[in-house]
Coordinates of C-alpha atoms in Angstrom, one line a residue:
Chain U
X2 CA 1.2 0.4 -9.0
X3 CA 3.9 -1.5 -10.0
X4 CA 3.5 -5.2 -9.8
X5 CA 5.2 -7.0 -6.9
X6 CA 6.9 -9.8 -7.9
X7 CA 5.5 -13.1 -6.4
X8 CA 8.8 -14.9 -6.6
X9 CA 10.5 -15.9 -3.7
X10 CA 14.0 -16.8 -2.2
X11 CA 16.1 -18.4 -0.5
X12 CA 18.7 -16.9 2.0
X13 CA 21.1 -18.8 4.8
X14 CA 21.7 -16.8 8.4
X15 CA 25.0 -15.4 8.3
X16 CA 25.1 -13.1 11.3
X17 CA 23.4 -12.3 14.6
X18 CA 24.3 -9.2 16.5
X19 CA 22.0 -8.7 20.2
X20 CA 21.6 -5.0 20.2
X21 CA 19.6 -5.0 23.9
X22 CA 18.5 -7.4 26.0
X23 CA 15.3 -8.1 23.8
X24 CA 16.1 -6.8 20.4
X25 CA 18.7 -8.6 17.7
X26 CA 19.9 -8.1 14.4
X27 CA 20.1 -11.2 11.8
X28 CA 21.8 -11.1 8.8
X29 CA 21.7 -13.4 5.5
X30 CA 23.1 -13.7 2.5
X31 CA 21.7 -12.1 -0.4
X32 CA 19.8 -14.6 -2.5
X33 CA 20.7 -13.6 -6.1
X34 CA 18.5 -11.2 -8.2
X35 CA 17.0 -9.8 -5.2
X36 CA 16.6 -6.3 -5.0
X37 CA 14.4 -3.6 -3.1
X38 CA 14.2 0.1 -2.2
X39 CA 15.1 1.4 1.4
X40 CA 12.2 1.5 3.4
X41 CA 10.7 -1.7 1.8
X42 CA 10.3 -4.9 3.6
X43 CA 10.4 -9.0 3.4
X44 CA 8.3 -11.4 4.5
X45 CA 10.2 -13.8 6.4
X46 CA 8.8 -17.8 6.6
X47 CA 10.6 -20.1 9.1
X48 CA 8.1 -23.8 9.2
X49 CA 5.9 -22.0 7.6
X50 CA 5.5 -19.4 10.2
X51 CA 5.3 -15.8 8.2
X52 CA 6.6 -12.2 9.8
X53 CA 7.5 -9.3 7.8
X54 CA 10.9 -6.9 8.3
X55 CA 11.9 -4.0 6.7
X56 CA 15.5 -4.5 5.4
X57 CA 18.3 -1.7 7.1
X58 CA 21.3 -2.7 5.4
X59 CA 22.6 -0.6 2.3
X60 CA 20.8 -1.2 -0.9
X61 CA 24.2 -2.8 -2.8
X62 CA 24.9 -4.6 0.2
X63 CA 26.3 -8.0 -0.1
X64 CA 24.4 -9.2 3.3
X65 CA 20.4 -8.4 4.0
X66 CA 19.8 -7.6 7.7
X67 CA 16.4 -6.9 9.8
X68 CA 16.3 -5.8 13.1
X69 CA 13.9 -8.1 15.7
X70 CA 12.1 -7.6 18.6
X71 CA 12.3 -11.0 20.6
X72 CA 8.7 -12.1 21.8
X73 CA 10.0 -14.8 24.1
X74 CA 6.4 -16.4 23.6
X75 CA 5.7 -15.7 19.7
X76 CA 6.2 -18.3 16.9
X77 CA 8.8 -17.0 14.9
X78 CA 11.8 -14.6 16.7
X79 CA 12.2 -17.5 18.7
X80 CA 13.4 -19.5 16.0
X81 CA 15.3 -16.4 14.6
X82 CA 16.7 -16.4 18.1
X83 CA 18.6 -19.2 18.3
X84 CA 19.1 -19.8 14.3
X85 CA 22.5 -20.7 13.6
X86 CA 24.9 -19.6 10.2
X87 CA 23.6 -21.4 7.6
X88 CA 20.3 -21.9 8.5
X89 CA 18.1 -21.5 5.3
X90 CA 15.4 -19.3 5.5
X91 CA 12.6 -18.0 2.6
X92 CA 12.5 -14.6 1.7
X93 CA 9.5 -13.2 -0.2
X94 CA 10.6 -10.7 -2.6
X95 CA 10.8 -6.9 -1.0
X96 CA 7.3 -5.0 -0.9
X97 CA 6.0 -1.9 0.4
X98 CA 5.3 1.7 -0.5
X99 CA 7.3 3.5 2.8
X100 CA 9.8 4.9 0.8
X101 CA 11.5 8.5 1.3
X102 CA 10.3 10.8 -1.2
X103 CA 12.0 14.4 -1.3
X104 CA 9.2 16.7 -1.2
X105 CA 10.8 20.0 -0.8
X106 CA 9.2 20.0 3.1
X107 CA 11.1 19.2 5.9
X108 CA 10.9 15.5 6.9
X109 CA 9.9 14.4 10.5
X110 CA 10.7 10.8 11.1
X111 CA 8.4 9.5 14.1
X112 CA 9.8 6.1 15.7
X113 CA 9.3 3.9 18.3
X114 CA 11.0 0.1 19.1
X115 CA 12.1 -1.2 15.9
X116 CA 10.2 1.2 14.2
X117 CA 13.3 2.9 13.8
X118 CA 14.5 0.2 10.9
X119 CA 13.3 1.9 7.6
X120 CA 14.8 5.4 8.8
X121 CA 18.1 3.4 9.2
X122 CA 17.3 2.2 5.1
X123 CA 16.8 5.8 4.4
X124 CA 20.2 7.2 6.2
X125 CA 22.0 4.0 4.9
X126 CA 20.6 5.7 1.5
X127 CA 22.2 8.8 2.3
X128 CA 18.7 10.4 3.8
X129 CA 19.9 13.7 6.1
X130 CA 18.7 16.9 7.0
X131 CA 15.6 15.0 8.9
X132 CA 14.0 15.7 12.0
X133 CA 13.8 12.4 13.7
X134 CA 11.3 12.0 17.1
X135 CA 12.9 8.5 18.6
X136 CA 11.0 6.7 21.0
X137 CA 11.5 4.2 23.8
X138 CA 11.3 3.6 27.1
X139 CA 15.3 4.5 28.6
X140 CA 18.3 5.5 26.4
X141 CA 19.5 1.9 26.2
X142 CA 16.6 1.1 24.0
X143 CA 17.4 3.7 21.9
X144 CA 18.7 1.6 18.8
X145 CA 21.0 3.0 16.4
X146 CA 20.7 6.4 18.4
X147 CA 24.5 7.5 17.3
X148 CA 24.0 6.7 13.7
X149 CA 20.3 7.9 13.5
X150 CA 21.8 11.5 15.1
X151 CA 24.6 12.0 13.5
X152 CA 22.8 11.4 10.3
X153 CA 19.6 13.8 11.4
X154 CA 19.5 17.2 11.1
X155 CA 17.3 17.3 14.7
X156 CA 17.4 14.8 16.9
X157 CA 14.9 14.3 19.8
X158 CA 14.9 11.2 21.7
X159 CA 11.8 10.7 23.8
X160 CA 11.9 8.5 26.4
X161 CA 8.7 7.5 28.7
X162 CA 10.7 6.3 31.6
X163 CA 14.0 7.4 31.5
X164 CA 17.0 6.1 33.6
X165 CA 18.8 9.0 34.3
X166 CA 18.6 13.4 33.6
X167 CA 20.2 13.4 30.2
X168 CA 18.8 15.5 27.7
X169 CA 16.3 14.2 26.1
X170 CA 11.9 14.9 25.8
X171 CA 10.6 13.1 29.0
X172 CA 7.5 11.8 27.5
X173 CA 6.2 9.7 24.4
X174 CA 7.3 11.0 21.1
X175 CA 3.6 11.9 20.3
X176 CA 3.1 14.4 23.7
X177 CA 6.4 15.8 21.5
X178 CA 4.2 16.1 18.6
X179 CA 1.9 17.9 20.7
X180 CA 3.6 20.1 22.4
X181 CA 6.9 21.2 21.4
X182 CA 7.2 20.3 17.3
X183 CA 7.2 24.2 15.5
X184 CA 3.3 23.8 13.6
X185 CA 4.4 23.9 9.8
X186 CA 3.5 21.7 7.4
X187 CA 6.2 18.8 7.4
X188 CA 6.1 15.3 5.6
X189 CA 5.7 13.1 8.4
X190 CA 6.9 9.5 8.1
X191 CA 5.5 7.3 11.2
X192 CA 6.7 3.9 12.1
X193 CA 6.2 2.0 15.2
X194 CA 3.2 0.5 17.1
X195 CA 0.0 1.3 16.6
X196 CA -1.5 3.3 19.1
X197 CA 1.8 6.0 18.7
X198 CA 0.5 6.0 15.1
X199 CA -3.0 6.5 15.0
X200 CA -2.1 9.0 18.1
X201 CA 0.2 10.6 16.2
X202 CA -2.5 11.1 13.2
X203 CA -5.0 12.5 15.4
X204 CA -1.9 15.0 16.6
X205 CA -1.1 15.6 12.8
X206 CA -4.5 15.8 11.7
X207 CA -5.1 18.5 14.7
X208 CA -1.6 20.5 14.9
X209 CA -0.4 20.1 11.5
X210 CA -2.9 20.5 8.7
X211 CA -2.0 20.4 5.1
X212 CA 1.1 18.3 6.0
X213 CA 1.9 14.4 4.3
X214 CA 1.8 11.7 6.1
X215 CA 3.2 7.9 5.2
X216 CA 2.7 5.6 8.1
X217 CA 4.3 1.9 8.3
X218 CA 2.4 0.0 11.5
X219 CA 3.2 -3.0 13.7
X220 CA 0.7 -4.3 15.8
Chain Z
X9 CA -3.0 -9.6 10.8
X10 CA -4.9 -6.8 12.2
X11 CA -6.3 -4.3 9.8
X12 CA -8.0 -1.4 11.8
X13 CA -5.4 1.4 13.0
X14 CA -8.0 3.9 13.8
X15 CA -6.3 6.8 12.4
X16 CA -9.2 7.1 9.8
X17 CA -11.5 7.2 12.9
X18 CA -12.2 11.1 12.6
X19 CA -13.2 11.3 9.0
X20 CA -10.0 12.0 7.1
X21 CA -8.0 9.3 5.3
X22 CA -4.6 9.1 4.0
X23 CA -3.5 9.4 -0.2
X24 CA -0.9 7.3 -1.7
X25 CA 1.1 10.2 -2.3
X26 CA 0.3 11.1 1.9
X27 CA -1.9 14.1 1.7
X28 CA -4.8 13.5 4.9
X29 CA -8.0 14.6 3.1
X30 CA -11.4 14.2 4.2
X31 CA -13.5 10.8 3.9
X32 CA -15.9 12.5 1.6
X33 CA -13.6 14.6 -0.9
X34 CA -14.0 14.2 -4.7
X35 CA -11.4 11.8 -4.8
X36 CA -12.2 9.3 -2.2
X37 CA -15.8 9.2 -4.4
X38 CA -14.0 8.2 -7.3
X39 CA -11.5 5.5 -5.6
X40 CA -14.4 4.7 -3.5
X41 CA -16.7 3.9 -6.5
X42 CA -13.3 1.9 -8.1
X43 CA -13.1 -0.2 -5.1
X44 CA -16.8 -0.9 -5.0
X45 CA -16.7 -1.8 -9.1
X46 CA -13.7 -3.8 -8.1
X47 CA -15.7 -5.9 -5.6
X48 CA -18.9 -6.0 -8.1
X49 CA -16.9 -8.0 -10.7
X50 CA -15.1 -10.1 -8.0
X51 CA -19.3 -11.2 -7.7
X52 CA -19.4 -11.6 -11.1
X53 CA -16.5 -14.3 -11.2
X54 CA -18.4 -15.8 -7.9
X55 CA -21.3 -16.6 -10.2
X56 CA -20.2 -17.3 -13.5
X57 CA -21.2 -20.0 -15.0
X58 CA -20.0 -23.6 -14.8
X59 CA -18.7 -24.4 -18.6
X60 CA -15.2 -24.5 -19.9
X61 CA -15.6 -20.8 -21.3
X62 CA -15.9 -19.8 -17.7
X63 CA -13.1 -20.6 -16.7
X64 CA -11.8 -18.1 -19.4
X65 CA -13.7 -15.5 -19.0
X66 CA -12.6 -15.4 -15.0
X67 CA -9.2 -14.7 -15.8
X68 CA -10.3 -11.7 -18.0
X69 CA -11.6 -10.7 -14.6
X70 CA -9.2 -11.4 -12.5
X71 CA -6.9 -9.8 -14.4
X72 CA -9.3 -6.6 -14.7
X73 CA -9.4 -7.4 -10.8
X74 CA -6.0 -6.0 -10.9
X75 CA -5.7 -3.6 -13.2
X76 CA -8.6 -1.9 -11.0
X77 CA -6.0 -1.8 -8.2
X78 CA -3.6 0.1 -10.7
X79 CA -6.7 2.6 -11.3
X80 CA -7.5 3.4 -8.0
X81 CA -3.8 4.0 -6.9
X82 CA -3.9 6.5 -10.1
X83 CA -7.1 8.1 -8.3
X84 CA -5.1 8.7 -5.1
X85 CA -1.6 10.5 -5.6
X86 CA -1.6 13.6 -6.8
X87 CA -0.1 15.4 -9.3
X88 CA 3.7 16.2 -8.7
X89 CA 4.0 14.1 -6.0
X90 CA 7.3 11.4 -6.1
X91 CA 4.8 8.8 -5.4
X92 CA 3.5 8.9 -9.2
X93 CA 7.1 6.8 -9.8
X94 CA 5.3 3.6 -8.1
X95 CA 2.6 4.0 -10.5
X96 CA 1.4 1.6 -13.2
X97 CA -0.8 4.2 -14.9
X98 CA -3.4 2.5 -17.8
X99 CA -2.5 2.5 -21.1
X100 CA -3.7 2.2 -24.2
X101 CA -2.9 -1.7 -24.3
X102 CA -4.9 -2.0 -21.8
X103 CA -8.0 -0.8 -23.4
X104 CA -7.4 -2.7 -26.4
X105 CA -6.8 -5.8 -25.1
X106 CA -10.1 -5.1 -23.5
X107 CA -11.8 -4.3 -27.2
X108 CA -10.2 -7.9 -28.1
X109 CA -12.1 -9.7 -25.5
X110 CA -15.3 -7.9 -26.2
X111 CA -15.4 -8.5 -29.9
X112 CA -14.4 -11.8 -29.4
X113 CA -17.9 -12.6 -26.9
X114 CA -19.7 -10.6 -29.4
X115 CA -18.6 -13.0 -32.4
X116 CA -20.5 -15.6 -30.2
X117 CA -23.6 -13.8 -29.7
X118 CA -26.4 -12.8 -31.9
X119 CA -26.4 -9.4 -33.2
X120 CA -28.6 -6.6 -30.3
X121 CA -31.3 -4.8 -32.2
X122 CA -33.2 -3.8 -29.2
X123 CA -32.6 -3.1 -26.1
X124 CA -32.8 -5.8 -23.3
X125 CA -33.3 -5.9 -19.4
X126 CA -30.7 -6.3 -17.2
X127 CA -30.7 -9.5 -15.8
X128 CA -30.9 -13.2 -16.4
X129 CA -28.4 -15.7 -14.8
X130 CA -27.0 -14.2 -11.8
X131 CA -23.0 -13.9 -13.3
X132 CA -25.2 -11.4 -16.0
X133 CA -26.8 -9.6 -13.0
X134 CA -23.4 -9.4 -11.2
X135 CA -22.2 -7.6 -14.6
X136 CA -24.7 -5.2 -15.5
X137 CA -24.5 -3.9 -11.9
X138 CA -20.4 -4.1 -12.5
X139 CA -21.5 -1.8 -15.5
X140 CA -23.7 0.8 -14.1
X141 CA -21.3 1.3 -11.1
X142 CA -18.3 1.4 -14.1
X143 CA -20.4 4.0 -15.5
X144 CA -20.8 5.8 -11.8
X145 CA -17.0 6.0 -11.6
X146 CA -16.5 7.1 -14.7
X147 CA -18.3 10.0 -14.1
X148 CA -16.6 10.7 -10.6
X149 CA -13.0 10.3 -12.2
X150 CA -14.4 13.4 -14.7
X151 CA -15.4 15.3 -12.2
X152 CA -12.2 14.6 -10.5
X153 CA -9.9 15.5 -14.3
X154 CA -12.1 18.9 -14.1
X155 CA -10.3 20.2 -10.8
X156 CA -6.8 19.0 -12.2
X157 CA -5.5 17.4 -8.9
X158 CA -4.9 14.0 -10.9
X159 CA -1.2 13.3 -13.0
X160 CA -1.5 14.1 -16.7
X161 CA 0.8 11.4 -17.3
X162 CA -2.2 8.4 -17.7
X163 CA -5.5 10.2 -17.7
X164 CA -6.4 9.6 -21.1
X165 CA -6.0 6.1 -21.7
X166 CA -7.2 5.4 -17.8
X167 CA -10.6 7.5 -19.0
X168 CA -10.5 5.1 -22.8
X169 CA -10.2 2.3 -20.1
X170 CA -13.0 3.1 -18.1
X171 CA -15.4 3.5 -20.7
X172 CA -14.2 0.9 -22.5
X173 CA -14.6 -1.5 -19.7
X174 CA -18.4 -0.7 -19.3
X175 CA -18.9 -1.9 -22.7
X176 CA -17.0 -5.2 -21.7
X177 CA -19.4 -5.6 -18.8
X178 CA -22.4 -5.1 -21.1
X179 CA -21.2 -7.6 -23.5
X180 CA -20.0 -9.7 -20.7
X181 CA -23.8 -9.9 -19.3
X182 CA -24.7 -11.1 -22.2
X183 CA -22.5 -13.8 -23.1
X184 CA -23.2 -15.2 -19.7
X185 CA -26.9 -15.5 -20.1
X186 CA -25.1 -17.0 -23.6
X187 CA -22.9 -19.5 -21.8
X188 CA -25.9 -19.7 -19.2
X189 CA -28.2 -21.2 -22.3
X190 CA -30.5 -18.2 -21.2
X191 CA -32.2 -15.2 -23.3
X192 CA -31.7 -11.9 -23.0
X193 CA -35.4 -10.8 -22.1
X194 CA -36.3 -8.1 -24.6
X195 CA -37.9 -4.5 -22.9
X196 CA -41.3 -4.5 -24.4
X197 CA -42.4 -0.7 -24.6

């Protein structure tokens, strides 16, 4: 593999944008030097409290931005919470192998939460022609759903407890999987937590042999 | 950090390049005896001796340590696959700089007209199992180049590197008994 560079930066808050009531983005200027692929991610220190966050914003962009569920209770998205412009954070340099690879097959992206973040790198990359399985609990937790569906060439959202009769797949994105997802062999790129990934491998592994599969996990 | 997912829990596992292939398929053997060869010389560097030229010959491992990691992410993308653009694959550098460090232990160390037992300090035990396990995926990565599933691009020199690197282990074994102040012990037949 390529080595990954050790260095590390740092990067003052320039932005903060509250998408829901529990999820933000933050922005910061872009240390120079620092580059990385869509689909990789940082790991951000704050008082020496570590979390790592796959960038969204265009490569060439002159701002870096990750998208952050807020644990009222945790160590660090507290602090990213309330962090003000100019707040210095450290950046480690970008790492990470989830990175779109054109592969002739049709791409499924599988997302719940902020597991939707790389995809957003990849469309901000010019990704399309995807079939993208969004999950969350009611639309309005549905990040980025008009730029994630105007960019995919499918779009299902797949909500577990959803607010009103829209359309949409009344379920988790993996009974999707299950049920209603054509059987060919697809590359399957799976972010979110991880019991929609490791059910989503057994679903793969069962309904979709001979497909790839690249998986990016939060626990 | 938690590090089990479960989504190897039925037998299959994923490649770098994201094909899901059984737990016991050709390849996995030969990544599978990497890793283990990887761990063997991290035991090696737990039990070196305590003199100045350890210190030296630690970050020859270390640095093998690594290049290990670029071997066994060779092992598991296959051929054709976009992934092979994250690859470091061996070169022939790297089996030469290997050839540097063992003629430069072997300058130290009297000349091997017989053969000896494995053994002796316990860094020289560590690195003659390091060897034969070298040797054990050396032969799994052949078997592997017979069913062409592996990039071209890098199979050569990662093969030179392999083989070369049980030699470095053999030679290593012995200049630790060296730095040790022990004696190879001499098979009597």
């Amino acid at each position: 593999m390529r080595k990954m560079s050790r260095e590390s930066f740092q990067a003052g808050v320039v932005g903060q944008r509250w998408l829901t009531g529990h999820v933000f983005e933050i922005s910061f200027e872009r240390p120079r030097g620092f580059s990385f692929i869509p689909g990789q991610k940082v790991s951000l220190t704050i008082d020496d409290i570590t979390r790592q966050y796959t960038l969204i914003n265009q490569p060439d962009a002159s701002k870096l931005t990750i998208c952050v569920g807020h644990v009222p209770d945790g160590r660090l998205t507290p602090l990213l919470a309330r962090a003000r412009p100019g707040e210095i954070v450290i950046l480690s340099a970008a790492a990470g192998f989830f990175i779109y690879q054109s592969l002739g097959r049709k791409a499924v992206f599988v997302a719940t939460g902020t597991g939707i973040a790389p995809f957003l790198a990849f469309i901000r990359n010019g990704v399309r022609d995807f079939c993208c399985l969004q999950g969350a609990i009611n639309e309005r937790e549905l990040l980025y759903r008009d730029e994630v569906e105007q960019a995919a060439g499918e779009y299902i959202p797949c909500l577990s407890a959803p607010e009103s009769n829209g359309p949409f797949w009344n379920g988790r994105v993996t009974s999707y999987l299950e049920q209603r997802l054509a059987k060919e062999r697809y590359d399957f790129y799976l972010c979110g937590n991880v019991d929609m990934i490791r059910d989503a491998i057994r679903i793969i592994d069962q309904h979709f042999p001979g497909s790839r599969v690249f998986m990016e996990t939060f626990f | 950090m938690k590090i089990y997912t479960g989504t190897g829990d039925r037998g299959k596992t994923s490649l770098f390049s994201g094909e899901r292939i059984e737990k016991n398929d050709a390849r996995i053997e030969a990544y599978g005896a990497v890793d283990e060869l990887n761990a063997l010389v991290g035991a090696v560097v737990a039990s070196l001796p305590s003199v100045p030229e350890g210190g030296v010959v630690s970050m020859q491992l270390t640095r093998i340590q690594s290049d290990l990691f670029r071997v066994g992410a060779w092992l598991a993308t296959s051929a054709g696959s976009p992934s092979m653009a994250y690859l470091q694959p061996m070169d022939q550098e790297d089996s030469r700089w290997l050839e540097e460090q063992v003629d430069q232990m072997q300058s130290q160390l009297p000349e091997l007209t017989v053969f000896i037992l494995p053994g002796g300090h316990s860094s020289a035990a560590w690195a003659h199992v390091a060897r034969t396990v070298c040797r054990r995926a050396e032969r799994r990565i052949v078997s592997l180049l017979d069913q062409n599933t592996l990039p071209d691009d890098g199979a050569d020199s990662l093969l030179t590197y392999v083989n070369r690197l049980s030699d470095y282990l053999f030679v290593l074994a012995r200049y630790c008994n060296y730095l040790a102040g022990m004696v190879d012990q001499v098979w009597q037949s």
